[in-house]
PDB file of C-alpha atoms in Angstrom:
ATOM      1  CA  MET A 333       5.908  35.675   9.866  1.00 43.00           C
ATOM      2  CA  SER A 334       9.656  35.811   9.628  1.00 43.00           C
ATOM      3  CA  ARG A 335      11.730  33.529   7.708  1.00 41.00           C
ATOM      4  CA  PHE A 336      13.119  31.893  10.236  1.00 48.00           C
ATOM      5  CA  GLU A 337       9.922  30.608  11.390  1.00 73.00           C
ATOM      6  CA  ASP A 338       8.404  30.190   7.663  1.00 89.00           C
ATOM      7  CA  PRO A 339      11.277  27.137   6.402  1.00 96.00           C
ATOM      8  CA  CYS A 340      10.296  25.822   2.101  1.00 98.00           C
ATOM      9  CA  ILE A 341      10.609  21.890   2.333  1.00 98.00           C
ATOM     10  CA  ILE A 342      13.243  21.723  -1.497  1.00 98.00           C
ATOM     11  CA  THR A 343      13.273  18.557  -2.914  1.00 98.00           C
ATOM     12  CA  CYS A 344      15.480  17.485  -5.636  1.00 98.00           C
ATOM     13  CA  SER A 345      14.362  14.861  -8.163  1.00 98.00           C
ATOM     14  CA  ILE A 346      17.412  13.509  -8.853  1.00 96.00           C
ATOM     15  CA  SER A 347      16.975  11.563 -12.114  1.00 95.00           C
ATOM     16  CA  GLY A 348      14.446  11.019 -13.486  1.00 92.00           C
ATOM     17  CA  ALA A 349      13.427   7.546 -15.754  1.00 88.00           C
ATOM     18  CA  VAL A 350      13.132   8.783 -19.388  1.00 85.00           C
ATOM     19  CA  ALA A 351      16.346  11.601 -20.134  1.00 91.00           C
ATOM     20  CA  ASN A 352      19.685  10.041 -20.945  1.00 93.00           C
ATOM     21  CA  ARG A 353      22.998  11.411 -21.145  1.00 96.00           C
ATOM     22  CA  ASP A 354      22.651  12.374 -24.517  1.00 95.00           C
ATOM     23  CA  GLN A 355      19.975  15.122 -23.456  1.00 95.00           C
ATOM     24  CA  CYS A 356      21.728  16.359 -20.271  1.00 96.00           C
ATOM     25  CA  PRO A 357      25.161  15.043 -19.089  1.00 97.00           C
ATOM     26  CA  ALA A 358      24.664  15.396 -15.835  1.00 97.00           C
ATOM     27  CA  ILE A 359      22.125  12.682 -15.209  1.00 97.00           C
ATOM     28  CA  PRO A 360      24.156  10.005 -12.629  1.00 97.00           C
ATOM     29  CA  TYR A 361      23.334   7.058 -14.100  1.00 97.00           C
ATOM     30  CA  THR A 362      25.440   4.870 -11.497  1.00 98.00           C
ATOM     31  CA  PRO A 363      25.305   4.610  -7.712  1.00 98.00           C
ATOM     32  CA  GLN A 364      28.111   7.134  -7.455  1.00 98.00           C
ATOM     33  CA  ASP A 365      26.485   9.094  -9.418  1.00 98.00           C
ATOM     34  CA  TYR A 366      23.305   9.212  -7.441  1.00 98.00           C
ATOM     35  CA  ALA A 367      25.802   9.544  -4.150  1.00 98.00           C
ATOM     36  CA  ALA A 368      27.564  12.355  -5.482  1.00 98.00           C
ATOM     37  CA  GLU A 369      24.937  14.272  -7.005  1.00 98.00           C
ATOM     38  CA  ALA A 370      22.656  13.884  -4.095  1.00 98.00           C
ATOM     39  CA  ARG A 371      25.628  15.455  -1.358  1.00 98.00           C
ATOM     40  CA  ARG A 372      25.988  18.872  -3.996  1.00 98.00           C
ATOM     41  CA  ALA A 373      21.888  19.011  -3.892  1.00 98.00           C
ATOM     42  CA  VAL A 374      22.080  18.626   0.225  1.00 98.00           C
ATOM     43  CA  ASP A 375      24.911  20.890   0.193  1.00 98.00           C
ATOM     44  CA  GLU A 376      23.306  23.263  -1.773  1.00 98.00           C
ATOM     45  CA  GLY A 377      19.426  22.787   0.758  1.00 98.00           C
ATOM     46  CA  ALA A 378      17.915  19.847  -0.522  1.00 98.00           C
ATOM     47  CA  ALA A 379      15.705  18.188   2.674  1.00 98.00           C
ATOM     48  CA  MET A 380      14.656  15.286   0.559  1.00 98.00           C
ATOM     49  CA  ILE A 381      15.587  12.968  -2.420  1.00 98.00           C
ATOM     50  CA  HIS A 382      13.350  12.209  -4.630  1.00 98.00           C
ATOM     51  CA  ILE A 383      14.613   8.533  -6.626  1.00 98.00           C
ATOM     52  CA  HIS A 384      13.438   6.953  -9.610  1.00 98.00           C
ATOM     53  CA  ALA A 385      16.116   4.468  -9.972  1.00 98.00           C
ATOM     54  CA  ARG A 386      18.978   3.239 -12.569  1.00 97.00           C
ATOM     55  CA  THR A 387      21.166  -0.389 -13.881  1.00 97.00           C
ATOM     56  CA  PRO A 388      24.995   1.402 -13.656  1.00 97.00           C
ATOM     57  CA  GLU A 389      24.069   1.548 -17.565  1.00 96.00           C
ATOM     58  CA  GLY A 390      21.746   4.082 -17.430  1.00 96.00           C
ATOM     59  CA  ILE A 391      18.626   1.891 -18.069  1.00 96.00           C
ATOM     60  CA  PRO A 392      15.697   2.797 -15.918  1.00 96.00           C
ATOM     61  CA  SER A 393      14.823  -0.045 -12.658  1.00 97.00           C
ATOM     62  CA  TYR A 394      12.759  -1.501 -10.612  1.00 97.00           C
ATOM     63  CA  GLU A 395      14.612  -3.911  -9.224  1.00 98.00           C
ATOM     64  CA  ILE A 396      15.036  -4.186  -5.512  1.00 98.00           C
ATOM     65  CA  GLU A 397      18.982  -4.123  -5.549  1.00 98.00           C
ATOM     66  CA  ASP A 398      19.078  -1.214  -7.774  1.00 98.00           C
ATOM     67  CA  PHE A 399      17.235   0.782  -5.334  1.00 98.00           C
ATOM     68  CA  ARG A 400      19.466  -0.769  -2.467  1.00 98.00           C
ATOM     69  CA  ALA A 401      22.700   0.126  -4.231  1.00 98.00           C
ATOM     70  CA  ILE A 402      21.836   3.415  -4.871  1.00 98.00           C
ATOM     71  CA  THR A 403      20.406   4.538  -1.632  1.00 97.00           C
ATOM     72  CA  GLU A 404      23.345   2.730   0.156  1.00 97.00           C
ATOM     73  CA  ALA A 405      25.608   4.790  -1.894  1.00 97.00           C
ATOM     74  CA  ILE A 406      23.740   8.601  -1.039  1.00 97.00           C
ATOM     75  CA  GLY A 407      23.283   6.958   2.690  1.00 96.00           C
ATOM     76  CA  GLU A 408      27.280   6.776   2.647  1.00 96.00           C
ATOM     77  CA  GLY A 409      27.481  10.489   0.719  1.00 95.00           C
ATOM     78  CA  VAL A 410      25.296  12.535   2.580  1.00 96.00           C
ATOM     79  CA  ASP A 411      24.593  11.895   6.938  1.00 92.00           C
ATOM     80  CA  ASP A 412      21.297  12.746   6.862  1.00 95.00           C
ATOM     81  CA  VAL A 413      18.655  13.667   4.432  1.00 97.00           C
ATOM     82  CA  ILE A 414      14.798  12.345   3.694  1.00 98.00           C
ATOM     83  CA  VAL A 415      14.259   8.774   1.214  1.00 98.00           C
ATOM     84  CA  ASN A 416      11.947   9.203  -1.336  1.00 98.00           C
ATOM     85  CA  TYR A 417      11.168   6.463  -3.974  1.00 98.00           C
ATOM     86  CA  SER A 418       9.312   5.990  -6.580  1.00 98.00           C
ATOM     87  CA  THR A 419       6.690   4.428  -7.039  1.00 97.00           C
ATOM     88  CA  GLY A 420       4.945   5.743 -11.009  1.00 95.00           C
ATOM     89  CA  ALA A 421       5.353   3.881 -13.421  1.00 95.00           C
ATOM     90  CA  ILE A 422       3.137   1.922 -17.266  1.00 93.00           C
ATOM     91  CA  GLY A 423       2.827  -1.520 -17.572  1.00 93.00           C
ATOM     92  CA  VAL A 424       5.019  -2.334 -13.973  1.00 96.00           C
ATOM     93  CA  PRO A 425       3.361  -4.787 -12.374  1.00 97.00           C
ATOM     94  CA  ASN A 426       1.986  -3.208  -8.481  1.00 97.00           C
ATOM     95  CA  GLU A 427       3.233  -6.464  -7.108  1.00 97.00           C
ATOM     96  CA  LYS A 428       7.159  -5.444  -8.068  1.00 97.00           C
ATOM     97  CA  ARG A 429       6.843  -1.535  -6.698  1.00 98.00           C
ATOM     98  CA  ILE A 430       5.922  -2.789  -3.529  1.00 98.00           C
ATOM     99  CA  ALA A 431       8.265  -4.946  -3.133  1.00 98.00           C
ATOM    100  CA  TYR A 432      11.248  -2.247  -3.568  1.00 98.00           C
ATOM    101  CA  LEU A 433       8.908  -0.509  -0.296  1.00 98.00           C
ATOM    102  CA  ARG A 434       8.737  -3.165   1.542  1.00 98.00           C
ATOM    103  CA  ALA A 435      13.149  -4.582   0.996  1.00 98.00           C
ATOM    104  CA  LEU A 436      14.223  -1.079   1.854  1.00 98.00           C
ATOM    105  CA  ARG A 437      11.116   1.390   3.515  1.00 97.00           C
ATOM    106  CA  PRO A 438      12.015   4.662   2.463  1.00 97.00           C
ATOM    107  CA  ASP A 439      10.884   7.304   4.084  1.00 97.00           C
ATOM    108  CA  VAL A 440       8.311   8.554   1.705  1.00 98.00           C
ATOM    109  CA  ALA A 441       7.019   7.057  -1.723  1.00 98.00           C
ATOM    110  CA  ALA A 442       5.113   9.388  -3.706  1.00 98.00           C
ATOM    111  CA  LEU A 443       1.774   8.311  -4.596  1.00 98.00           C
ATOM    112  CA  ASN A 444       0.203   9.335  -8.367  1.00 98.00           C
ATOM    113  CA  MET A 445      -4.042  10.545  -7.280  1.00 98.00           C
ATOM    114  CA  SER A 446      -5.093   9.359 -10.681  1.00 97.00           C
ATOM    115  CA  SER A 447      -5.376   8.324 -14.003  1.00 97.00           C
ATOM    116  CA  MET A 448      -4.741  10.335 -16.570  1.00 96.00           C
ATOM    117  CA  ASN A 449      -3.272  10.274 -20.441  1.00 95.00           C
ATOM    118  CA  TYR A 450      -0.091  11.482 -20.315  1.00 93.00           C
ATOM    119  CA  ALA A 451       2.098  12.663 -22.762  1.00 91.00           C
ATOM    120  CA  LYS A 452       4.651  14.808 -24.191  1.00 88.00           C
ATOM    121  CA  TYR A 453       3.820  16.936 -27.122  1.00 90.00           C
ATOM    122  CA  SER A 454       6.059  18.816 -30.335  1.00 89.00           C
ATOM    123  CA  ALA A 455       4.431  21.477 -31.241  1.00 91.00           C
ATOM    124  CA  LYS A 456       7.164  21.698 -33.703  1.00 92.00           C
ATOM    125  CA  ARG A 457       6.890  17.977 -34.795  1.00 94.00           C
ATOM    126  CA  LYS A 458       2.929  18.536 -34.535  1.00 95.00           C
ATOM    127  CA  GLU A 459       2.602  15.710 -33.188  1.00 95.00           C
ATOM    128  CA  PHE A 460       3.036  13.747 -29.333  1.00 94.00           C
ATOM    129  CA  VAL A 461       6.969  12.436 -28.786  1.00 90.00           C
ATOM    130  CA  PHE A 462       5.108  10.108 -26.031  1.00 89.00           C
ATOM    131  CA  LYS A 463       1.604   9.349 -25.320  1.00 92.00           C
ATOM    132  CA  ALA A 464      -0.412   6.322 -22.831  1.00 92.00           C
ATOM    133  CA  VAL A 465      -2.947   6.105 -20.357  1.00 95.00           C
ATOM    134  CA  PHE A 466      -1.321   6.250 -17.080  1.00 95.00           C
ATOM    135  CA  GLU A 467      -3.553   3.253 -14.347  1.00 96.00           C
ATOM    136  CA  ASN A 468      -3.698   4.769 -10.989  1.00 96.00           C
ATOM    137  CA  SER A 469      -7.392   3.878  -9.696  1.00 97.00           C
ATOM    138  CA  PHE A 470      -8.447   4.092  -6.793  1.00 98.00           C
ATOM    139  CA  ASP A 471      -8.397   0.044  -6.220  1.00 98.00           C
ATOM    140  CA  THR A 472      -4.223   0.806  -6.975  1.00 98.00           C
ATOM    141  CA  ILE A 473      -4.133   3.690  -5.216  1.00 98.00           C
ATOM    142  CA  VAL A 474      -5.192   2.197  -1.757  1.00 98.00           C
ATOM    143  CA  GLU A 475      -2.972  -0.503  -2.561  1.00 98.00           C
ATOM    144  CA  PHE A 476      -0.085   1.749  -2.401  1.00 98.00           C
ATOM    145  CA  LEU A 477      -1.726   3.375   0.653  1.00 98.00           C
ATOM    146  CA  GLU A 478      -2.104  -0.238   2.851  1.00 98.00           C
ATOM    147  CA  ALA A 479       1.150  -1.166   2.130  1.00 98.00           C
ATOM    148  CA  MET A 480       2.930   2.505   2.530  1.00 98.00           C
ATOM    149  CA  ASN A 481       1.088   2.424   5.993  1.00 97.00           C
ATOM    150  CA  GLU A 482       2.240  -1.151   7.421  1.00 97.00           C
ATOM    151  CA  LEU A 483       5.390  -0.015   6.369  1.00 97.00           C
ATOM    152  CA  GLY A 484       5.557   3.548   8.295  1.00 96.00           C
ATOM    153  CA  ILE A 485       6.556   4.817   4.677  1.00 97.00           C
ATOM    154  CA  ARG A 486       5.123   8.377   4.245  1.00 98.00           C
ATOM    155  CA  PRO A 487       2.939   8.939   0.797  1.00 98.00           C
ATOM    156  CA  GLU A 488       4.067  12.092  -1.495  1.00 98.00           C
ATOM    157  CA  HIS A 489       0.888  12.594  -3.145  1.00 98.00           C
ATOM    158  CA  GLU A 490       1.479  13.616  -6.653  1.00 98.00           C
ATOM    159  CA  CYS A 491      -1.447  15.656  -8.395  1.00 98.00           C
ATOM    160  CA  PHE A 492      -1.189  16.723 -12.011  1.00 98.00           C
ATOM    161  CA  ASP A 493      -4.843  18.630 -11.938  1.00 97.00           C
ATOM    162  CA  SER A 494      -7.547  19.619  -9.186  1.00 96.00           C
ATOM    163  CA  GLY A 495      -9.483  17.023  -9.370  1.00 97.00           C
ATOM    164  CA  HIS A 496      -6.939  14.425  -8.005  1.00 98.00           C
ATOM    165  CA  VAL A 497      -6.471  16.615  -4.783  1.00 98.00           C
ATOM    166  CA  ALA A 498     -10.302  16.266  -4.324  1.00 97.00           C
ATOM    167  CA  ASN A 499      -9.735  12.978  -4.106  1.00 98.00           C
ATOM    168  CA  LEU A 500      -7.980  12.939  -0.564  1.00 98.00           C
ATOM    169  CA  ASP A 501     -11.153  12.927   0.334  1.00 97.00           C
ATOM    170  CA  PRO A 502     -12.495   9.400   0.447  1.00 97.00           C
ATOM    171  CA  LEU A 503      -9.329   8.032   1.319  1.00 98.00           C
ATOM    172  CA  ILE A 504      -8.739  10.974   4.689  1.00 97.00           C
ATOM    173  CA  ASP A 505     -12.894   9.216   5.951  1.00 97.00           C
ATOM    174  CA  MET A 506     -11.677   6.030   5.248  1.00 97.00           C
ATOM    175  CA  GLY A 507      -9.530   6.849   7.274  1.00 96.00           C
ATOM    176  CA  LEU A 508      -6.159   5.590   5.038  1.00 97.00           C
ATOM    177  CA  LEU A 509      -4.648   9.113   5.621  1.00 97.00           C
ATOM    178  CA  SER A 510      -3.459  10.847   9.042  1.00 93.00           C
ATOM    179  CA  GLU A 511      -1.931  14.030   9.258  1.00 93.00           C
ATOM    180  CA  PRO A 512      -0.063  15.890   8.456  1.00 96.00           C
ATOM    181  CA  LEU A 513       0.097  14.684   4.537  1.00 97.00           C
ATOM    182  CA  GLN A 514       2.314  15.856   1.675  1.00 98.00           C
ATOM    183  CA  ILE A 515       0.406  17.177  -1.020  1.00 98.00           C
ATOM    184  CA  SER A 516       2.602  18.327  -4.864  1.00 98.00           C
ATOM    185  CA  CYS A 517       1.163  20.120  -7.022  1.00 98.00           C
ATOM    186  CA  VAL A 518       2.465  18.567 -10.495  1.00 98.00           C
ATOM    187  CA  MET A 519       2.243  21.082 -12.983  1.00 98.00           C
ATOM    188  CA  GLY A 520       3.522  21.219 -16.952  1.00 95.00           C
ATOM    189  CA  VAL A 521       2.368  17.122 -18.734  1.00 95.00           C
ATOM    190  CA  ASN A 522      -0.073  16.951 -21.555  1.00 94.00           C
ATOM    191  CA  GLY A 523      -3.064  15.078 -19.810  1.00 95.00           C
ATOM    192  CA  GLY A 524      -2.393  17.754 -16.489  1.00 97.00           C
ATOM    193  CA  ILE A 525      -3.060  21.367 -15.911  1.00 97.00           C
ATOM    194  CA  ARG A 526      -1.691  24.090 -17.663  1.00 97.00           C
ATOM    195  CA  PRO A 527       1.370  25.846 -15.377  1.00 97.00           C
ATOM    196  CA  THR A 528       0.333  29.077 -14.682  1.00 97.00           C
ATOM    197  CA  PRO A 529       0.629  30.401 -11.418  1.00 97.00           C
ATOM    198  CA  LYS A 530      -3.130  31.688 -11.258  1.00 98.00           C
ATOM    199  CA  ASN A 531      -3.746  27.870 -11.152  1.00 98.00           C
ATOM    200  CA  LEU A 532      -1.675  26.253  -8.751  1.00 98.00           C
ATOM    201  CA  ALA A 533      -2.996  29.111  -6.437  1.00 98.00           C
ATOM    202  CA  HIS A 534      -6.171  27.909  -7.777  1.00 97.00           C
ATOM    203  CA  MET A 535      -5.076  23.596  -6.568  1.00 98.00           C
ATOM    204  CA  ALA A 536      -3.182  25.178  -3.338  1.00 97.00           C
ATOM    205  CA  ASP A 537      -7.287  26.492  -2.250  1.00 97.00           C
ATOM    206  CA  GLN A 538      -7.851  22.548  -3.148  1.00 96.00           C
ATOM    207  CA  ILE A 539      -5.612  21.097  -0.842  1.00 97.00           C
ATOM    208  CA  PRO A 540      -7.376  19.977   3.130  1.00 96.00           C
ATOM    209  CA  GLY A 541      -7.707  22.215   5.782  1.00 94.00           C
ATOM    210  CA  GLY A 542      -6.319  25.112   3.369  1.00 94.00           C
ATOM    211  CA  PRO A 543      -3.361  25.959   1.759  1.00 93.00           C
ATOM    212  CA  GLU A 544      -2.036  28.221   5.630  1.00 91.00           C
ATOM    213  CA  GLY A 545      -3.301  24.399   7.352  1.00 93.00           C
ATOM    214  CA  PRO A 546      -1.371  21.191   9.051  1.00 93.00           C
ATOM    215  CA  ASN A 547      -0.698  19.531   5.941  1.00 96.00           C
ATOM    216  CA  ASN A 548       1.828  20.286   3.183  1.00 97.00           C
ATOM    217  CA  TRP A 549       1.928  20.993  -0.205  1.00 98.00           C
ATOM    218  CA  GLY A 550       4.332  22.094  -2.571  1.00 98.00           C
ATOM    219  CA  VAL A 551       4.725  22.245  -6.732  1.00 98.00           C
ATOM    220  CA  ILE A 552       6.389  19.852  -9.191  1.00 98.00           C
ATOM    221  CA  GLY A 553       6.919  22.088 -12.070  1.00 98.00           C
ATOM    222  CA  ILE A 554       7.936  20.461 -15.331  1.00 96.00           C
ATOM    223  CA  GLY A 555      10.266  22.288 -18.168  1.00 93.00           C
ATOM    224  CA  ARG A 556      11.217  25.308 -18.334  1.00 90.00           C
ATOM    225  CA  GLY A 557       8.266  27.369 -17.600  1.00 93.00           C
ATOM    226  CA  GLN A 558       9.277  25.472 -13.696  1.00 97.00           C
ATOM    227  CA  TRP A 559      10.831  28.773 -12.388  1.00 98.00           C
ATOM    228  CA  ARG A 560       8.170  30.802 -12.188  1.00 97.00           C
ATOM    229  CA  LEU A 561       6.348  28.250 -10.424  1.00 98.00           C
ATOM    230  CA  VAL A 562       8.757  27.992  -7.628  1.00 98.00           C
ATOM    231  CA  ALA A 563       8.717  31.232  -7.275  1.00 98.00           C
ATOM    232  CA  THR A 564       4.898  31.134  -6.468  1.00 98.00           C
ATOM    233  CA  ALA A 565       4.405  28.356  -4.329  1.00 98.00           C
ATOM    234  CA  ALA A 566       7.570  30.259  -2.650  1.00 98.00           C
ATOM    235  CA  ALA A 567       5.614  33.309  -1.851  1.00 97.00           C
ATOM    236  CA  LEU A 568       2.558  31.671  -1.198  1.00 96.00           C
ATOM    237  CA  GLY A 569       4.110  29.200   1.468  1.00 96.00           C
ATOM    238  CA  GLY A 570       4.159  26.070  -0.400  1.00 97.00           C
ATOM    239  CA  ASN A 571       7.635  23.543  -0.688  1.00 98.00           C
ATOM    240  CA  VAL A 572       9.382  23.187  -4.214  1.00 98.00           C
ATOM    241  CA  ARG A 573      10.310  20.147  -6.137  1.00 98.00           C
ATOM    242  CA  VAL A 574      13.146  21.071  -8.656  1.00 98.00           C
ATOM    243  CA  GLY A 575      16.241  19.166  -9.805  1.00 98.00           C
ATOM    244  CA  LEU A 576      17.117  16.513 -13.048  1.00 98.00           C
ATOM    245  CA  GLU A 577      14.093  15.009 -14.115  1.00 97.00           C
ATOM    246  CA  ASP A 578      12.065  17.965 -14.024  1.00 97.00           C
ATOM    247  CA  ASN A 579      14.109  20.356 -15.649  1.00 97.00           C
ATOM    248  CA  PHE A 580      17.736  20.800 -17.174  1.00 97.00           C
ATOM    249  CA  TYR A 581      18.226  24.746 -17.924  1.00 97.00           C
ATOM    250  CA  LEU A 582      18.619  27.894 -15.187  1.00 97.00           C
ATOM    251  CA  PRO A 583      16.638  30.604 -15.296  1.00 96.00           C
ATOM    252  CA  ASP A 584      18.572  32.450 -17.911  1.00 96.00           C
ATOM    253  CA  GLY A 585      18.837  29.627 -20.214  1.00 96.00           C
ATOM    254  CA  GLU A 586      21.564  27.857 -19.408  1.00 97.00           C
ATOM    255  CA  MET A 587      21.494  24.301 -18.655  1.00 97.00           C
ATOM    256  CA  ALA A 588      22.201  22.907 -15.096  1.00 98.00           C
ATOM    257  CA  GLY A 589      25.889  21.301 -14.747  1.00 98.00           C
ATOM    258  CA  SER A 590      24.091  19.421 -11.508  1.00 98.00           C
ATOM    259  CA  ASN A 591      21.629  18.837  -9.273  1.00 98.00           C
ATOM    260  CA  GLY A 592      22.927  21.423  -6.688  1.00 98.00           C
ATOM    261  CA  ASP A 593      22.827  24.521  -9.667  1.00 98.00           C
ATOM    262  CA  LEU A 594      19.295  24.117  -9.854  1.00 98.00           C
ATOM    263  CA  ILE A 595      18.286  23.481  -5.724  1.00 98.00           C
ATOM    264  CA  ALA A 596      20.461  26.512  -5.278  1.00 98.00           C
ATOM    265  CA  ARG A 597      18.458  28.675  -7.726  1.00 98.00           C
ATOM    266  CA  ALA A 598      15.707  26.852  -6.168  1.00 98.00           C
ATOM    267  CA  ARG A 599      16.821  27.664  -2.826  1.00 98.00           C
ATOM    268  CA  ARG A 600      17.351  31.728  -4.000  1.00 98.00           C
ATOM    269  CA  LEU A 601      14.152  32.061  -4.497  1.00 98.00           C
ATOM    270  CA  VAL A 602      12.952  30.699  -1.751  1.00 98.00           C
ATOM    271  CA  GLU A 603      15.146  33.341   0.272  1.00 97.00           C
ATOM    272  CA  ASP A 604      13.944  36.303  -1.632  1.00 96.00           C
ATOM    273  CA  VAL A 605       9.863  35.755  -0.894  1.00 96.00           C
ATOM    274  CA  GLY A 606      12.093  35.646   3.301  1.00 95.00           C
ATOM    275  CA  ARG A 607      11.263  32.506   3.645  1.00 97.00           C
ATOM    276  CA  ARG A 608      14.299  29.491   4.155  1.00 97.00           C
ATOM    277  CA  ALA A 609      15.137  26.480   3.081  1.00 98.00           C
ATOM    278  CA  ALA A 610      14.212  24.040   5.864  1.00 98.00           C
ATOM    279  CA  THR A 611      16.618  21.773   7.615  1.00 97.00           C
ATOM    280  CA  VAL A 612      16.431  17.754   7.162  1.00 97.00           C
ATOM    281  CA  GLU A 613      15.531  17.687  10.481  1.00 96.00           C
ATOM    282  CA  GLU A 614      13.412  20.610  10.198  1.00 96.00           C
ATOM    283  CA  ALA A 615      11.547  18.631   7.404  1.00 97.00           C
ATOM    284  CA  ARG A 616      11.137  15.328   8.673  1.00 96.00           C
ATOM    285  CA  GLU A 617       9.018  17.609  11.759  1.00 95.00           C
ATOM    286  CA  LEU A 618       7.057  18.646   9.187  1.00 95.00           C
ATOM    287  CA  LEU A 619       6.689  15.517   7.112  1.00 95.00           C
ATOM    288  CA  GLY A 620       5.831  13.372  10.305  1.00 93.00           C
ATOM    289  CA  ALA A 621       8.733  11.371   8.847  1.00 90.00           C
ATOM    290  CA  PRO A 622      11.184  10.514  11.868  1.00 84.00           C
ATOM    291  CA  ARG A 623      14.430   8.994  10.561  1.00 77.00           C
ATOM    292  CA  ALA A 624      13.773   5.177  10.094  1.00 60.00           C
ATOM    293  CA  GLU A 625      15.998   2.116  11.277  1.00 59.00           C
ATOM    294  CA  PRO A 626      17.522   0.561   8.808  1.00 48.00           C
ATOM    295  CA  VAL A 627      16.004  -2.340   7.806  1.00 47.00           C
ATOM    296  CA  THR A 628      17.516  -5.641   9.857  1.00 43.00           C
ATOM    297  CA  ARG A 629      18.138  -9.084   8.280  1.00 39.00           C
ATOM    298  CA  ARG A 630      15.825 -10.668  10.137  1.00 44.00           C
ATOM    299  CA  GLU A 631      13.104  -8.603   8.332  1.00 47.00           C
ATOM    300  CA  LEU A 632      13.898  -8.626   5.148  1.00 44.00           C
ATOM    301  CA  LEU A 633      14.529 -13.112   5.887  1.00 46.00           C
ATOM    302  CA  ALA A 634      10.962 -12.330   6.361  1.00 51.00           C
ATOM    303  CA  HIS A 635       9.986 -10.898   3.272  1.00 48.00           C
ATOM    304  CA  PRO A 636      12.706 -13.945   1.229  1.00 46.00           C
ATOM    305  CA  ILE A 637      10.013 -13.586  -2.531  1.00 41.00           C
ATOM    306  CA  GLU A 638       9.805  -9.793  -2.198  1.00 44.00           C
ATOM    307  CA  SER A 639      13.923  -9.221  -1.386  1.00 39.00           C
ATOM    308  CA  SER A 640      15.663 -11.303  -3.637  1.00 36.00           C
ATOM    309  CA  GLU A 641      14.318 -10.046  -7.437  1.00 37.00           C
TER     310      GLU A 641
END
């Protein structure tokens, strides 16, 4: 297969919910910052933008209006890109997270596939910097899936261990999922699978239909070790995600000046193994996520409680 027959979907995780500009000056805060970073990422080959919302002051937000302002700014600055909203949170009610999906209807929404310990550990300090139980029960997963199916939003299944991939099986049998699935192997979080190429190959083998089957899979590597995981996923036929949510640093240890720097390096790795970055149109076709029509005012008024938060 030539590189032109095997496109790789490159996603940019433009800004997480935790890090700030003291840690990395390029992290976007305002809608205009997000739009500029999205433009840089798309120019370098990103086909999908993963969004955690913030207020213009940089505070993590789950409010409809902050997601709306960021999404509209990106839409004004980029001709076309697949919009992917985060739904993961600790201590934020499901109803609130579903409300911004209902009000704004992104193309894709991330869906965490199991409850787990979720932590950041400092070997230098010999203590956890952060630790929590990340609740994603089957009841929660089904609630989000039913809402996404109703709204025509394609789920991105974020799997932090191989058993999380297996959690897809009953949902497929229940008819809650339809191919092509979009499965992300998240590696490098304390509480999840260790971030090694061998473990990524193992997780890819668990994908329903196999790693070369009808479903899409890819890697989300957390921390500086992400680059060998990006190279492994690209070589095995998977998709890749990079961005300032996941890692600030280029392979040589230099801090990235923008999301565009990270996307450019990921694209180079994809090309080095004989593939190419998928266009937005190709990514939409591969993911089963046709370009959505804008939400009409009538649709917004049909859900006045959700859309007014």
